[in-house]
Amino acid sequence: QLQLVESGGGSVQAGGSLRLSCAASGYGYSSNCMGWFRQAPGKERERVADINNDGSTHYADSVKGRFTISQDNGKNTVSLQMNTLKPEDTAMYYCTAGISVEDLCAPGYWGQGTQVTVSS
């Protein structure tokens, strides 16, 4: 089983920055990618960013140029640097791990989520 624990959420004013981190632990699991999803109240969960073990990344159009996903060399921590935050970025952010399918990370494991709130 794989456990994912997020940290780094919080409240910030528009234009500010936050950095989310996710630590993976466990054994007996199969995963070659990690990523982040988010869900705002009343909206569907959406993919934010993925990173594969080969370092390739994918971003939602809404965050390109503002968010950066990275992974440590040991492949057990993934971070999401979020800059120039907007009120529409307000959501619960979930860390995921899974298997790459055509450059996207199909999640098989989910963290509990961390709240990001951006005020105008």
Coordinates of C-alpha atoms in Angstrom, one line a residue:
Q1 CA 0.0 0.0 0.0
L2 CA 1.1 3.6 -0.6
Q3 CA 0.3 6.5 1.7
L4 CA 0.4 10.1 0.5
V5 CA 0.6 13.0 2.9
E6 CA 0.2 16.5 1.7
S7 CA 1.4 19.7 3.4
G8 CA 1.8 23.4 2.6
G9 CA -1.7 24.5 2.0
G10 CA -3.1 27.8 3.5
S11 CA -4.5 31.2 2.8
V12 CA -2.9 33.8 0.6
Q13 CA -3.8 37.0 -1.2
A14 CA -4.2 37.1 -5.0
G15 CA -0.7 37.3 -6.6
G16 CA 0.9 35.5 -3.8
S17 CA 2.7 32.1 -3.7
L18 CA 2.3 28.8 -1.9
R19 CA 4.3 25.5 -2.1
L20 CA 2.6 22.2 -1.6
S21 CA 4.5 19.1 -0.8
C22 CA 3.5 15.4 -0.8
A23 CA 5.4 12.6 0.9
A24 CA 4.9 9.1 -0.3
S25 CA 5.6 6.1 1.9
G26 CA 4.7 2.4 1.9
Y27 CA 5.6 -0.8 0.1
G28 CA 4.2 -3.4 -2.3
Y29 CA 2.8 -0.8 -4.7
S30 CA 3.3 0.0 -8.3
S31 CA 3.6 3.6 -9.4
N32 CA 5.7 5.5 -12.0
C33 CA 4.2 9.0 -11.7
M34 CA 2.8 11.5 -9.3
G35 CA 0.6 14.5 -9.6
W36 CA -1.9 16.9 -8.2
F37 CA -5.6 17.3 -8.7
R38 CA -7.9 20.0 -7.2
Q39 CA -11.6 20.3 -6.4
A40 CA -13.4 23.6 -5.7
P41 CA -16.8 23.6 -4.0
G42 CA -19.5 22.8 -6.4
K43 CA -17.1 21.9 -9.2
E44 CA -15.7 18.7 -10.6
R45 CA -12.2 17.5 -9.6
E46 CA -9.7 18.6 -12.2
R47 CA -6.1 17.6 -13.0
V48 CA -3.6 20.3 -12.2
A49 CA -0.1 18.8 -13.0
D50 CA 1.6 15.5 -13.5
I51 CA 5.3 14.4 -13.3
N52 CA 6.6 11.0 -14.6
N53 CA 9.7 9.3 -13.2
D54 CA 11.5 10.3 -16.4
G55 CA 10.9 13.9 -15.4
S56 CA 8.4 14.8 -18.1
T57 CA 5.6 17.0 -16.9
H58 CA 2.0 18.0 -17.9
Y59 CA 0.0 21.0 -16.8
A60 CA -3.6 22.1 -17.0
D61 CA -3.9 25.1 -19.3
S62 CA -5.2 27.2 -16.4
V63 CA -2.0 26.9 -14.4
K64 CA 0.7 26.8 -17.2
G65 CA 3.4 29.4 -16.5
R66 CA 2.3 29.8 -12.9
F67 CA 2.7 26.4 -11.3
T68 CA 5.7 24.1 -11.3
I69 CA 5.7 20.5 -10.3
S70 CA 8.9 18.8 -9.2
Q71 CA 10.0 15.5 -7.7
D72 CA 13.0 14.7 -5.5
N73 CA 15.7 12.4 -6.7
G74 CA 14.5 9.6 -4.4
K75 CA 11.1 9.8 -6.1
N76 CA 9.2 9.8 -2.9
T77 CA 8.3 13.5 -2.6
V78 CA 6.5 15.7 -5.1
S79 CA 6.1 19.4 -4.8
L80 CA 3.9 22.0 -6.5
Q81 CA 5.2 25.6 -6.5
M82 CA 2.2 27.9 -7.1
N83 CA 2.9 31.5 -8.1
T84 CA 0.7 34.4 -9.1
L85 CA -2.2 32.7 -7.4
K86 CA -5.7 33.7 -8.4
P87 CA -9.0 33.4 -6.4
E88 CA -10.1 30.8 -8.9
D89 CA -7.2 28.6 -7.7
T90 CA -9.1 28.2 -4.4
A91 CA -9.7 24.5 -3.9
M92 CA -8.8 21.4 -2.0
Y93 CA -5.6 20.0 -3.6
Y94 CA -5.0 16.3 -3.7
C95 CA -1.7 14.5 -4.2
T96 CA -1.8 11.4 -6.4
A97 CA 0.4 8.6 -7.5
G98 CA -0.2 6.1 -10.3
I99 CA 0.7 4.8 -13.7
S100 CA 1.5 6.9 -16.7
V101 CA -0.9 6.6 -19.6
E102 CA -0.1 8.7 -22.7
D103 CA 1.9 11.3 -20.6
L104 CA -0.9 11.6 -18.0
C105 CA -0.7 10.1 -14.6
A106 CA -3.7 7.8 -14.0
P107 CA -4.1 8.0 -10.2
G108 CA -4.3 4.8 -8.2
Y109 CA -3.6 6.4 -4.8
W110 CA -4.9 9.7 -3.3
G111 CA -3.8 11.8 -0.4
Q112 CA -6.3 13.3 2.1
G113 CA -6.0 16.8 0.5
T114 CA -4.8 20.2 1.6
Q115 CA -6.8 23.4 1.4
V116 CA -5.6 26.4 -0.6
T117 CA -7.6 29.6 -0.3
V118 CA -6.8 32.7 -2.4
S119 CA -8.5 35.9 -1.5
S120 CA -8.9 38.9 -3.8

